[in-house]
Tab-separated table of C-alpha atoms and ligand atoms in Angstrom:
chain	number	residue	atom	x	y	z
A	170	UNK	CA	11.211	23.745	8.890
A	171	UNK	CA	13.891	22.271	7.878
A	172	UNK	CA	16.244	19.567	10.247
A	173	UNK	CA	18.806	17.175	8.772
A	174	UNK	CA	19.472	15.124	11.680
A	175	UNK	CA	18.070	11.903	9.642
A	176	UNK	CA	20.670	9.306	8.338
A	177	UNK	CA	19.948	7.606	4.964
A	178	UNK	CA	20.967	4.011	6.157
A	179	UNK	CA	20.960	1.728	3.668
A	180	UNK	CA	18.400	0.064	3.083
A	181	UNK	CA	16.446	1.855	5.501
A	182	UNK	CA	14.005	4.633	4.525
A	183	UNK	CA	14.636	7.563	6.655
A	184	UNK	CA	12.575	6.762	9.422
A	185	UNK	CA	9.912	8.805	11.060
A	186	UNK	CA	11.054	10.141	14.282
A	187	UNK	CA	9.433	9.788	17.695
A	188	UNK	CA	9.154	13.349	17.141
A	189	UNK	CA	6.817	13.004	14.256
A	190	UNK	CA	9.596	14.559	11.511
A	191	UNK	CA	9.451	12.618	8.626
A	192	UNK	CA	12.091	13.658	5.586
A	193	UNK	CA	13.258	16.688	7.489
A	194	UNK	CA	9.834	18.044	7.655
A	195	UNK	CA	7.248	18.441	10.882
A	196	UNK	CA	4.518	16.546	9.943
A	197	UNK	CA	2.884	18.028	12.960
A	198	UNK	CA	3.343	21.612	11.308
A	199	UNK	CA	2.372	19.899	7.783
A	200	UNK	CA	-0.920	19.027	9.439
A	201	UNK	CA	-1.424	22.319	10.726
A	202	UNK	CA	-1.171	23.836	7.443
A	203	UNK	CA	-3.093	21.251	5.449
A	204	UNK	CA	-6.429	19.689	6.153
A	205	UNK	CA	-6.227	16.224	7.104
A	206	UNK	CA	-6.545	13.404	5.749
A	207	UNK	CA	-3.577	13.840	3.640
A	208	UNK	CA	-0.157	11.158	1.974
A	209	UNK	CA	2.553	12.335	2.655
A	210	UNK	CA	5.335	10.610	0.621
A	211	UNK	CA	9.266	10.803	1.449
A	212	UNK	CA	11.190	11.421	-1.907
A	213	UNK	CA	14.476	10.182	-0.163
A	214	UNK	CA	12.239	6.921	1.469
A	215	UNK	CA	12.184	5.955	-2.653
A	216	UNK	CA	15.505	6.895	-3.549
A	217	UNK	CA	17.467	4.861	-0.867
A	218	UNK	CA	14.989	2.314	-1.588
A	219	UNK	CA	15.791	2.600	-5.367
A	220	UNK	CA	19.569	3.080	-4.874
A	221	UNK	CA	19.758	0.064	-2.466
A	222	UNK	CA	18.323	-2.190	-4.987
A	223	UNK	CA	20.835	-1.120	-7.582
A	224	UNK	CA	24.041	-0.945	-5.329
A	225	UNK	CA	22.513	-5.250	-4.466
A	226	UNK	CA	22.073	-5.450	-8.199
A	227	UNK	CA	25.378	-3.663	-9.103
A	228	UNK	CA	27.276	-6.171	-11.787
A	229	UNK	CA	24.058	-7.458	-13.612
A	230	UNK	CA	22.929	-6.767	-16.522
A	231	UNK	CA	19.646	-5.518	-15.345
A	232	UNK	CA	16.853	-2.900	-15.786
A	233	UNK	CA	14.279	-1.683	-13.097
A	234	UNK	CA	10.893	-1.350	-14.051
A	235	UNK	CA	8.381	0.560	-11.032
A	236	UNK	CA	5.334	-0.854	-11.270
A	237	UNK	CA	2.843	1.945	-11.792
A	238	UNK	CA	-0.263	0.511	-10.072
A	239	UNK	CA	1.363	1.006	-6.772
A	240	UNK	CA	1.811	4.838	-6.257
A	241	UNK	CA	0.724	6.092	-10.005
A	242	UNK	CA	1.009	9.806	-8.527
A	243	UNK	CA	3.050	12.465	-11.455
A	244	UNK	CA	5.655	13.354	-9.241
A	245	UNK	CA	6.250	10.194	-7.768
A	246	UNK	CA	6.927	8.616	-11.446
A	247	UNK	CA	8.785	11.715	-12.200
A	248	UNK	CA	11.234	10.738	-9.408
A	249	UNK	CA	11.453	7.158	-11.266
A	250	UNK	CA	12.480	8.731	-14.588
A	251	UNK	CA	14.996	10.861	-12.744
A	252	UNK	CA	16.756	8.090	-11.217
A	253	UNK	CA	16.627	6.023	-14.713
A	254	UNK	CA	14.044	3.539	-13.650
A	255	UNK	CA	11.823	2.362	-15.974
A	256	UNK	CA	7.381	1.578	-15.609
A	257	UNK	CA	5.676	-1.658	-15.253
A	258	UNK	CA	1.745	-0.788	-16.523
A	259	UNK	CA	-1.076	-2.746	-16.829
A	260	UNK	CA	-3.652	-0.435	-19.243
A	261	UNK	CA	-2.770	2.584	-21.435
A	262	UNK	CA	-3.715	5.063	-18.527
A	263	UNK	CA	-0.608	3.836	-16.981
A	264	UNK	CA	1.165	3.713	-20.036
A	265	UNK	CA	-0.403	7.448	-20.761
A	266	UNK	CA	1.044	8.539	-17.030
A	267	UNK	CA	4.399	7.323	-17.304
A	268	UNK	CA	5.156	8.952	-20.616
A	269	UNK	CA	3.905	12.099	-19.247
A	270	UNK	CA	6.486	11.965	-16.522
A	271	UNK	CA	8.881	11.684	-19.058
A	272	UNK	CA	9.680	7.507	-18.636
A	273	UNK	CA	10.830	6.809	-22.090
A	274	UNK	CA	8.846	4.508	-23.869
A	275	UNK	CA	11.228	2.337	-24.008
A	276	UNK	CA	11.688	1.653	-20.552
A	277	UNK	CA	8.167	0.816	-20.281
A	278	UNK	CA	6.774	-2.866	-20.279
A	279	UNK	CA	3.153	-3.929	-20.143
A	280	UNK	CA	1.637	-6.346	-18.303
A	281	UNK	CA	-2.065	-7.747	-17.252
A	282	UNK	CA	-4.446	-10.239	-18.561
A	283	UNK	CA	-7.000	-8.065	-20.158
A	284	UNK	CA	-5.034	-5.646	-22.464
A	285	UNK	CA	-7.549	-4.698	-25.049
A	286	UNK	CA	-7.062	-4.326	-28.206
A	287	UNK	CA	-7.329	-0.750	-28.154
A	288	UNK	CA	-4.717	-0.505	-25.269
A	289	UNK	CA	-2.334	-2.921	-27.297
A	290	UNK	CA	-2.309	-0.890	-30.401
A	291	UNK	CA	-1.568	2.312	-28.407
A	292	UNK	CA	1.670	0.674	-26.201
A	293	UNK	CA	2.813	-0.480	-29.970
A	294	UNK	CA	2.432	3.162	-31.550
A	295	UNK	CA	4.290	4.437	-28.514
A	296	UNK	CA	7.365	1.902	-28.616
A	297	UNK	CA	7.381	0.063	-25.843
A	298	UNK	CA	10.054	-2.122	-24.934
A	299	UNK	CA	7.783	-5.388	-24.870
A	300	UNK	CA	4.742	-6.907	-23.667
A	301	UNK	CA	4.289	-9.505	-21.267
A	302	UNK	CA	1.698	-12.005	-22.924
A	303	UNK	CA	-0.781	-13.798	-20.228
A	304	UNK	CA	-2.612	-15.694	-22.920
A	305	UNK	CA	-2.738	-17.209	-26.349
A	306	UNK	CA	-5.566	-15.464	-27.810
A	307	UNK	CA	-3.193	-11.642	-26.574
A	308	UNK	CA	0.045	-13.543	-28.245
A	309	UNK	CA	-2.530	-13.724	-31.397
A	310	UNK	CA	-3.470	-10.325	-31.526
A	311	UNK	CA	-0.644	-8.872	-30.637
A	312	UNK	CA	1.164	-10.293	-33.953
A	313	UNK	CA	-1.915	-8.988	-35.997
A	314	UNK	CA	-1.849	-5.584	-34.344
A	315	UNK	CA	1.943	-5.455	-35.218
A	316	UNK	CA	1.560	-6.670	-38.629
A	317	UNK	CA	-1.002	-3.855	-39.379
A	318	UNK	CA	1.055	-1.353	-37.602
A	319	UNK	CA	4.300	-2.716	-39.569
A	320	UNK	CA	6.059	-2.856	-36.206
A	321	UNK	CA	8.117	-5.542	-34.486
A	322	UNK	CA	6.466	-6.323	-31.054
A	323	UNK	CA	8.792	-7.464	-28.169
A	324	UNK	CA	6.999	-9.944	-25.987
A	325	UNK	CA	7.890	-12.267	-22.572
A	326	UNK	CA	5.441	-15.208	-21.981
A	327	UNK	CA	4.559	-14.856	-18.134
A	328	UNK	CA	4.918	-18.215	-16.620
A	329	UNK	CA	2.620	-19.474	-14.084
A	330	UNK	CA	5.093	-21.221	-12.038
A	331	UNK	CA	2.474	-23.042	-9.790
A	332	UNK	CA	4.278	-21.637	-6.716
A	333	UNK	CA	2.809	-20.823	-3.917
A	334	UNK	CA	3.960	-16.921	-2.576
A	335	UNK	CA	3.454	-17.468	1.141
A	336	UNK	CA	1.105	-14.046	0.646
A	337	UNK	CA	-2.758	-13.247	1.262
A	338	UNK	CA	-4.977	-15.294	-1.126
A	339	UNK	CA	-5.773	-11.750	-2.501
A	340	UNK	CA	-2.681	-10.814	-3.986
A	341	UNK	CA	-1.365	-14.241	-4.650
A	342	UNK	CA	-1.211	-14.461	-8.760
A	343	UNK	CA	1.664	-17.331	-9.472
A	344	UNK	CA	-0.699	-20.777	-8.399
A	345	UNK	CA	-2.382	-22.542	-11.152
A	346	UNK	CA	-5.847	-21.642	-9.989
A	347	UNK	CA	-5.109	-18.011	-10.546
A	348	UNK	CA	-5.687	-15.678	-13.740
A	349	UNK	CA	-2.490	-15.109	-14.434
A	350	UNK	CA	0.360	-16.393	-16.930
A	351	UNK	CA	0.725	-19.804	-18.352
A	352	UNK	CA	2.149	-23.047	-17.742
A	353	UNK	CA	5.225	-24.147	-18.753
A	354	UNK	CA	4.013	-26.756	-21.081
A	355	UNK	CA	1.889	-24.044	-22.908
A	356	UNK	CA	4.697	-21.775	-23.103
A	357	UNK	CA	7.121	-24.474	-24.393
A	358	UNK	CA	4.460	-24.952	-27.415
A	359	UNK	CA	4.198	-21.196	-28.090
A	360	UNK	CA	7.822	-21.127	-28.432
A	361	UNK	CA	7.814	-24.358	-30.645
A	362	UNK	CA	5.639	-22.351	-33.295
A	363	UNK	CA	7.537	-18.753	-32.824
A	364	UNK	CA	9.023	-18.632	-36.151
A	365	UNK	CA	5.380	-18.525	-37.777
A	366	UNK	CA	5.117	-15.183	-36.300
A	367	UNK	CA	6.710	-12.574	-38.243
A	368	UNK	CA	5.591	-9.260	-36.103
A	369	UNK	CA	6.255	-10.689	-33.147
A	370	UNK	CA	9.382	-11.686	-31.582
A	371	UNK	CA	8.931	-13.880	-28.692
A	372	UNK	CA	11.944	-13.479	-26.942
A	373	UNK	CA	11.641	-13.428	-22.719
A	374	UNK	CA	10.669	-14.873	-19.990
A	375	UNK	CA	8.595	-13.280	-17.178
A	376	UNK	CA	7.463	-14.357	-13.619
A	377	UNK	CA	5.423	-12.267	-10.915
A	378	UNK	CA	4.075	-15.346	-8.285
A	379	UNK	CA	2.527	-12.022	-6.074
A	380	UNK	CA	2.726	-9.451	-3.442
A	381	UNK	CA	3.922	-8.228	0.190
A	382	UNK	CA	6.475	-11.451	-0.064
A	383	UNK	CA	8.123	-11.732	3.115
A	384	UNK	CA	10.598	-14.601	2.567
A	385	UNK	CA	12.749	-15.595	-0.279
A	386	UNK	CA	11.928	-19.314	-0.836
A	387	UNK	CA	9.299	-18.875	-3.368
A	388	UNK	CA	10.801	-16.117	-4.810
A	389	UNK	CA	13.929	-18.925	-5.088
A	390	UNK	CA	11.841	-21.479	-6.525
A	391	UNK	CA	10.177	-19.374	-8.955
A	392	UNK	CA	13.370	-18.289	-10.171
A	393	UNK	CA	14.678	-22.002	-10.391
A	394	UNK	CA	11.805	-23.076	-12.627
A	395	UNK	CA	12.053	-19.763	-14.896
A	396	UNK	CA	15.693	-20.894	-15.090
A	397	UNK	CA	15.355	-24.361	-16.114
A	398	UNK	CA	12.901	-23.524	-18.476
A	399	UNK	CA	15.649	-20.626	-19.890
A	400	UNK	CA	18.019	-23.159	-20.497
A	401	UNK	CA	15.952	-25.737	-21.896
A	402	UNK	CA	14.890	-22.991	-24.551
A	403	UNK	CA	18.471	-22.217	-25.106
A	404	UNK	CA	19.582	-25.942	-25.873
A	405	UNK	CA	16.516	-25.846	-28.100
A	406	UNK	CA	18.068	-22.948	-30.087
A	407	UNK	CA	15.381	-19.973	-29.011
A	408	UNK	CA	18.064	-16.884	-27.849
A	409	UNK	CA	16.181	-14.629	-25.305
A	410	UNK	CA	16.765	-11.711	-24.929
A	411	UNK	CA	15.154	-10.652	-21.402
A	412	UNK	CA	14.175	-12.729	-17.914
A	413	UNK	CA	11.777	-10.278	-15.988
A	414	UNK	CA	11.578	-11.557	-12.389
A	415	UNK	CA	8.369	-9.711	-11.787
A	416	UNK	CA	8.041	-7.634	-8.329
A	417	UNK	CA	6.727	-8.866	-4.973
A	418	UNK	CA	8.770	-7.320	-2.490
A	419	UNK	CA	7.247	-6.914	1.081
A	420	UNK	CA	7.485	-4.063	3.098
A	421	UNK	CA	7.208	-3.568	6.858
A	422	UNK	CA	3.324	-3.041	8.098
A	423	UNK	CA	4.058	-3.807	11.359
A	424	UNK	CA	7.239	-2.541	12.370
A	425	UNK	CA	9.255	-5.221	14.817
A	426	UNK	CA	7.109	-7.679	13.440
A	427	UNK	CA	7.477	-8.279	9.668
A	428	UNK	CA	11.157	-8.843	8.621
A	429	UNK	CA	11.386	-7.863	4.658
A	430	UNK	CA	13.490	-9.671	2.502
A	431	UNK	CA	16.721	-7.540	1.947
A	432	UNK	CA	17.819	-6.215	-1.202
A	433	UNK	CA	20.787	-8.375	-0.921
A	434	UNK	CA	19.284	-11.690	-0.388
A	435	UNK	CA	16.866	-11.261	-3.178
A	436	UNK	CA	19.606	-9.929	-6.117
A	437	UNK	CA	21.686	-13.118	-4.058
A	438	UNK	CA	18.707	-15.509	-5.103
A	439	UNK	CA	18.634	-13.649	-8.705
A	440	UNK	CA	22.482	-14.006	-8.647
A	441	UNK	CA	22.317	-17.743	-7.900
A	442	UNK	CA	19.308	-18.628	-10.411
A	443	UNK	CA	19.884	-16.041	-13.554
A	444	UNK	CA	23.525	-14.863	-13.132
A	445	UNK	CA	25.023	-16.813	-16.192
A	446	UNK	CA	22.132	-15.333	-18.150
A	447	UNK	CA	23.056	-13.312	-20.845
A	448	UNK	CA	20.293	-11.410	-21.664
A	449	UNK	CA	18.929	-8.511	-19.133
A	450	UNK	CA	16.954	-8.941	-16.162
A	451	UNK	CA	13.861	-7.302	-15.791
A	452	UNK	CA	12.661	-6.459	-12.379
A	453	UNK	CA	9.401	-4.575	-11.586
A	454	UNK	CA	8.972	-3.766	-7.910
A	455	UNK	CA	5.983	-1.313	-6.656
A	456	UNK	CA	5.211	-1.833	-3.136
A	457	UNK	CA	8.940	-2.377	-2.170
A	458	UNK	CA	10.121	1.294	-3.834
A	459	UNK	CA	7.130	3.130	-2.693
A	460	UNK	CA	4.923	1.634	0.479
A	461	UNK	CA	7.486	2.538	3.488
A	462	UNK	CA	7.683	5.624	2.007
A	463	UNK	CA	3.965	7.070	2.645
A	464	UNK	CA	1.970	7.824	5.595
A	465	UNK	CA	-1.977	8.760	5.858
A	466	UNK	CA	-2.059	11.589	8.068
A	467	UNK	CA	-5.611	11.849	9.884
A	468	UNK	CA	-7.496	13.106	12.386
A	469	UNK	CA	-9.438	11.871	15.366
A	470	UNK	CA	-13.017	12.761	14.694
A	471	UNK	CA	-14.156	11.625	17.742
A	472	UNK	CA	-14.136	8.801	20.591
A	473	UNK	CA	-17.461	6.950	20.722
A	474	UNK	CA	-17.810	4.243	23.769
A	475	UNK	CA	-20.198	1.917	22.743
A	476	UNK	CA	-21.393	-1.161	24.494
A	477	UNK	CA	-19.045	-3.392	23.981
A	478	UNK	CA	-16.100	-1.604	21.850
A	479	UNK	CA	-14.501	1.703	22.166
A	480	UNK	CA	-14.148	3.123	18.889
A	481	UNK	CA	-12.089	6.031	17.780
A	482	UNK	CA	-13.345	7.278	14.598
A	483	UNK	CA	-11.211	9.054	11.684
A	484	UNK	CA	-11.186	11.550	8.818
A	485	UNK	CA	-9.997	8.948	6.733
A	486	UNK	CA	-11.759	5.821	5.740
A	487	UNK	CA	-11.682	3.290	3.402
A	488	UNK	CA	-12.185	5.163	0.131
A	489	UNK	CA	-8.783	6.865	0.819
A	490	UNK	CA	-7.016	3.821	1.702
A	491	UNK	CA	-8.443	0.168	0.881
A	492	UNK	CA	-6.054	-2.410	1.708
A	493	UNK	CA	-7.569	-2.970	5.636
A	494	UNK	CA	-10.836	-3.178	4.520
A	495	UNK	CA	-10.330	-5.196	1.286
A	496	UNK	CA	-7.159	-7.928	2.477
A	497	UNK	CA	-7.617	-7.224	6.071
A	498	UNK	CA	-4.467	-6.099	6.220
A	499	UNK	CA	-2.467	-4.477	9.269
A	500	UNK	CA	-0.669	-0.942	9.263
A	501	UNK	CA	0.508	0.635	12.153
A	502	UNK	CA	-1.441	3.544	13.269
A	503	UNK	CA	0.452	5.879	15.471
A	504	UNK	CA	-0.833	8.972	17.326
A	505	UNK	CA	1.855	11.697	16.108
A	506	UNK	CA	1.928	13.407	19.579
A	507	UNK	CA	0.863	10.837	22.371
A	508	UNK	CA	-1.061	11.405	25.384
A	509	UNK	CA	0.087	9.980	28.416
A	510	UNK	CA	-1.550	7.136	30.506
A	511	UNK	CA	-2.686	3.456	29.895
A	512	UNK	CA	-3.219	1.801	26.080
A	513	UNK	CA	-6.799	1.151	25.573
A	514	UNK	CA	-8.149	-1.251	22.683
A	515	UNK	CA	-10.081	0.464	20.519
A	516	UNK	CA	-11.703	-0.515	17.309
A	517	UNK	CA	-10.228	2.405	14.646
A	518	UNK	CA	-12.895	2.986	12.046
A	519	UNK	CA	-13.567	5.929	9.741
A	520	UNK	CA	-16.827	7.794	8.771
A	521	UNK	CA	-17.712	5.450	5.587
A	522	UNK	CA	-21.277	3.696	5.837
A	523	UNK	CA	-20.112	0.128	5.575
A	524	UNK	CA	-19.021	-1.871	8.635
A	525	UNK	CA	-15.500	-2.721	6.313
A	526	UNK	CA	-14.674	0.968	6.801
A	527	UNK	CA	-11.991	-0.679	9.945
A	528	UNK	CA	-8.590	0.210	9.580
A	529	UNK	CA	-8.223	-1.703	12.666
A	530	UNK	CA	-9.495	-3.750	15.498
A	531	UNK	CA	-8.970	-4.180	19.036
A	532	UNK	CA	-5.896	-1.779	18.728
A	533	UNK	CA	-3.915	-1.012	21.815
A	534	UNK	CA	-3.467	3.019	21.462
A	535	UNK	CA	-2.512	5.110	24.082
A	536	UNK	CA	-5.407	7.490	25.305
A	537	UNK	CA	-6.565	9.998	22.195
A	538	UNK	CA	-9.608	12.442	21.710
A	539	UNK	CA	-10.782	14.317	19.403
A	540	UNK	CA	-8.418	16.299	16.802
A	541	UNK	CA	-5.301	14.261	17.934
A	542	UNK	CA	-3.519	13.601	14.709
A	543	UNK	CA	-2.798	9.784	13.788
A	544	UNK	CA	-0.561	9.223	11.116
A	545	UNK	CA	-1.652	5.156	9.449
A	546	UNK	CA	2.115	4.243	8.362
A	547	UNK	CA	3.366	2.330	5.121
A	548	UNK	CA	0.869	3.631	3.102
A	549	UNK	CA	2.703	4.892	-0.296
A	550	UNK	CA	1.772	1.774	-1.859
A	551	UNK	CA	-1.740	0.753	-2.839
A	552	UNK	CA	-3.156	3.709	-0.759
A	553	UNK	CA	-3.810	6.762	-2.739
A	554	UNK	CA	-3.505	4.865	-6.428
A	555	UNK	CA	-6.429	2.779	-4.929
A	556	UNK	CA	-8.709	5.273	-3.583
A	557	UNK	CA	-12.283	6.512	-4.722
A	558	UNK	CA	-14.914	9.006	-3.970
A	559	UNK	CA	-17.198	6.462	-2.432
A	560	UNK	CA	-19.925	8.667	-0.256
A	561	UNK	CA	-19.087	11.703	-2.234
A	562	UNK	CA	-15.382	12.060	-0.346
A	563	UNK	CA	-13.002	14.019	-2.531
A	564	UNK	CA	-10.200	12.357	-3.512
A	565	UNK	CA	-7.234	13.775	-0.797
A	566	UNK	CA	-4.252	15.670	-1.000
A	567	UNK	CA	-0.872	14.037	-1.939
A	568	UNK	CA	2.389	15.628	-0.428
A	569	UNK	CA	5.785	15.049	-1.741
A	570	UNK	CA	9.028	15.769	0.976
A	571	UNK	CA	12.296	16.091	0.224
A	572	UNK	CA	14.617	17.371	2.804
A	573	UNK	CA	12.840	19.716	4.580
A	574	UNK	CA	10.746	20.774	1.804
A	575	UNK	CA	7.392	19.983	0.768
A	576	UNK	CA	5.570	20.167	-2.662
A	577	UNK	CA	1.420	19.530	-3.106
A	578	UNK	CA	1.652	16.961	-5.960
A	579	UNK	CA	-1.966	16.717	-5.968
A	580	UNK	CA	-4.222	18.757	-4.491
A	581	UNK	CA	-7.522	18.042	-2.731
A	582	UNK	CA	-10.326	17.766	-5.401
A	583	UNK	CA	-12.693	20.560	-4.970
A	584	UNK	CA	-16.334	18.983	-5.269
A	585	UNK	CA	-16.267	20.578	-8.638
A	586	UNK	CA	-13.783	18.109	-9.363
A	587	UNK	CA	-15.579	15.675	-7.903
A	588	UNK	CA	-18.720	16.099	-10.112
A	589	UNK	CA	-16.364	16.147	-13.482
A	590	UNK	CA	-18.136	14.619	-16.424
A	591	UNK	CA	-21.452	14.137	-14.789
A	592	UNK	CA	-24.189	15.904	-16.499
A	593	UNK	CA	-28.148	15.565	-16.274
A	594	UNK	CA	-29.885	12.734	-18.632
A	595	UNK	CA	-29.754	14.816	-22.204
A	596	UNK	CA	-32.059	11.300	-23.950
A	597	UNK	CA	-30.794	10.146	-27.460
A	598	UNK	CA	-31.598	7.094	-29.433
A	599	UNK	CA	-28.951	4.576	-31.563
B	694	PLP	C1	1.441	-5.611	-9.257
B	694	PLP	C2	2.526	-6.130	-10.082
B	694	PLP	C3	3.861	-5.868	-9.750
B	694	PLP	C4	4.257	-5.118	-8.514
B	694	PLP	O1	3.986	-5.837	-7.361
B	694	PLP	P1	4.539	-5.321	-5.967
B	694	PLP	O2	4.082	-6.341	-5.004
B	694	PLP	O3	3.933	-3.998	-5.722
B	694	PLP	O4	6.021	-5.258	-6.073
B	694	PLP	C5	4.844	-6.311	-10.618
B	694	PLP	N1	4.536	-7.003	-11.738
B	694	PLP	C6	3.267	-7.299	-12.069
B	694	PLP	C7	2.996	-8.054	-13.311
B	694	PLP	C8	2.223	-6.882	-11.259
B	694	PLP	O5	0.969	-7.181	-11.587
């Protein structure tokens, strides 16, 4: 099964052939031997995509941290701690993942508005390297967590540049109007009163502004504010010790349509902005490591010609991948061994009972019918780490490659699985 005819370009993942061979393997052959709909996720795709952010990096003092929520899968943060990278998590699940994949704790930061104080006191007891703080009221119990703990806490205020990522409203987080971070007038009084904390030590700086970023201006003038506000800290005599510069990457969804930032231009921007920092640089990409790395592989269920549309209907629907149904969002759906004859539009849906369950509309495909395999591309981010069981769909199988070989790193759930934890009413009283 095995064919090494695939280059690892830099900073190309290996690409997926014509053919339909995808990390040396036949995903034709794959499909035969597993039922659809199935990841598949290229462990070379994340190392080239790892290794070419650390060759653009090389020179800084810098640490990469992979931000769990994108691809959360054992095996796939198992391949992080083998290449010496680092988690990004946002609740103690996360935090309870990474350190069973063997990320040291002190590679791990943690992130999100809504850390409870449940979730804090765990990350603490574990060691992680430091929190990013999205609020006064966290900074406040995070130094009376520590103090009862008798621990030192490491945290970053996360600025809320007020920049504007150029993304979908959806995963845009670094305006004003959204959730997350702080301004930098609140950040400048948090510092002010620092030294009244003894269990905390408030020493870093971080900035995520969002997601699927295609274009390095706002990354540039998030990192210019972040940087004025570094040195304005530093003339006021507060030494930090860390600038994390969030994640944010884009990835191709369309291919020969959406031009992704290179590795180059953005440790260039970092270069420009942070390079006389001192401290290390923190940078926590998920999407960019993992998304061009994954594909959905389904199957035609059938063709139904309605009225007005002709749709072709999957095994896969929105409960195994979201992100079309929830940001409308575009991922090229390719029909692993094409038919001849004319495209057709078609409107590609999958068997869930909500009219959102569209992974696409008004599609030009070439002619398919029923049991053609489709693979939906770019899918190792956000895909399977977002799925559900909604109408009682197992969750699917996830398939690691790796030169030929392949490795189940999660197999279907049985509907045993499915049903774990529920039990009939058994009635008490509090
Ligand atoms: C989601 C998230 C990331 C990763 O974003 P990507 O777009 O997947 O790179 C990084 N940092 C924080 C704080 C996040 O919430």
């Amino acid at each position: 099964m095995a064919r090494h005819h695939m280059s690892l370009q830099q900073p190309d993942p290996p690409r997926i052939d014509a053919d339909a061979w995808f990390d040396g393997v036949d995903l034709r052959e794959l499909a035969a031997r597993y039922p659809t709909p199935f990841y598949a996720y290229s462990a070379n795709a994340i190392r080239t995509r790892i290794r070419g952010l650390q060759q653009a990096l090389a020179g800084l003092n810098y640490a990469i941290c992979y931000a769990v929520k994108a691809n959360s899968n054992l095996a796939v943060l198992q391949l992080m701690a083998a290449e010496g990278v680092g988690a990004d998590i946002v609740s103690s699940g996360e935090l309870w993942r990474s350190l069973h994949a063997g990320i040291p704790a002190q590679r791990i930061v943690f992130s999100g508005v809504g850390k409870t104080e449940q979730e804090m006191a765990e990350a603490l007891a574990a060691g992680i390297q430091r929190f990013n703080v999205e609020s006064a009221d966290e900074l406040e119990a995070l130094e009376r967590l520590a103090s009862s703990l008798h621990v030192t806490a490491h945290a970053a205020v996360r600025i809320n540049p007020d920049v504007d990522a150029l993304t979908h409203a959806k995963i845009s987080t670094g305006k004003a109007e959204n959730k997350f971070g702080v301004s930098i007038a609140e950040a400048r009084r948090w510092f002010a009163r620092a030294g009244s904390m003894h269990h905390v030590k408030l020493d870093g700086l971080h900035v995520h502004i969002g997601s699927q970023m295609l274009s390095v201006a706002p990354i540039r003038e998030a990192l210019a504010r972040v940087a004025a506000f570094w040195r304005e800290l530093e003339a006021a005599g507060h030494a930090l010790n860390s600038i994390d510069v969030g994640g944010g990457l884009g990835v191709r969804y369309r291919y020969g349509h959406d031009e992704p930032v290179t590795p180059e231009a953005y440790a260039s921007a970092i270069r420009d902005h942070l390079g006389a920092f001192k401290g290390r640089i923190l940078l926590e990409p998920g999407r960019y490591l993992v998304g061009e790395a994954g594909v959905l592989l389904t199957r035609v269920v059938r063709i139904k010609q309605g009225d007005t549309h002709r749709f072709v209907v999957l095994d896969a629907a929105m409960n195994d991948l979201l992100r079309p149904s929830l940001y409308d969002a575009w991922h090229d759906i390719v029909p692993l061994v094409p038919r001849p004859g004319p495209s057709q539009a078609c409107d590609i849906v999958g068997p869930v009972c909500e009219t959102g369950d569209t992974f696409a509309r008004g599609r030009m495909l070439p002619p398919l019918e029923a049991g053609d395999l489709v693979m939906i591309r770019t899918s190792g981010a956000y895909g399977s780490s977002m799925s559900s069981t909604y109408n009682s769909r197992p969750l699917v199988a996830e398939l690691l490659l790796d030169e030929g070989r392949h490795a189940i790193v999660r197999r279907r759930q049985t509907f045993e699985d499915m049903i774990a934890g529920e039990q009939p009413a058994r009635w008490e009283t509090v």
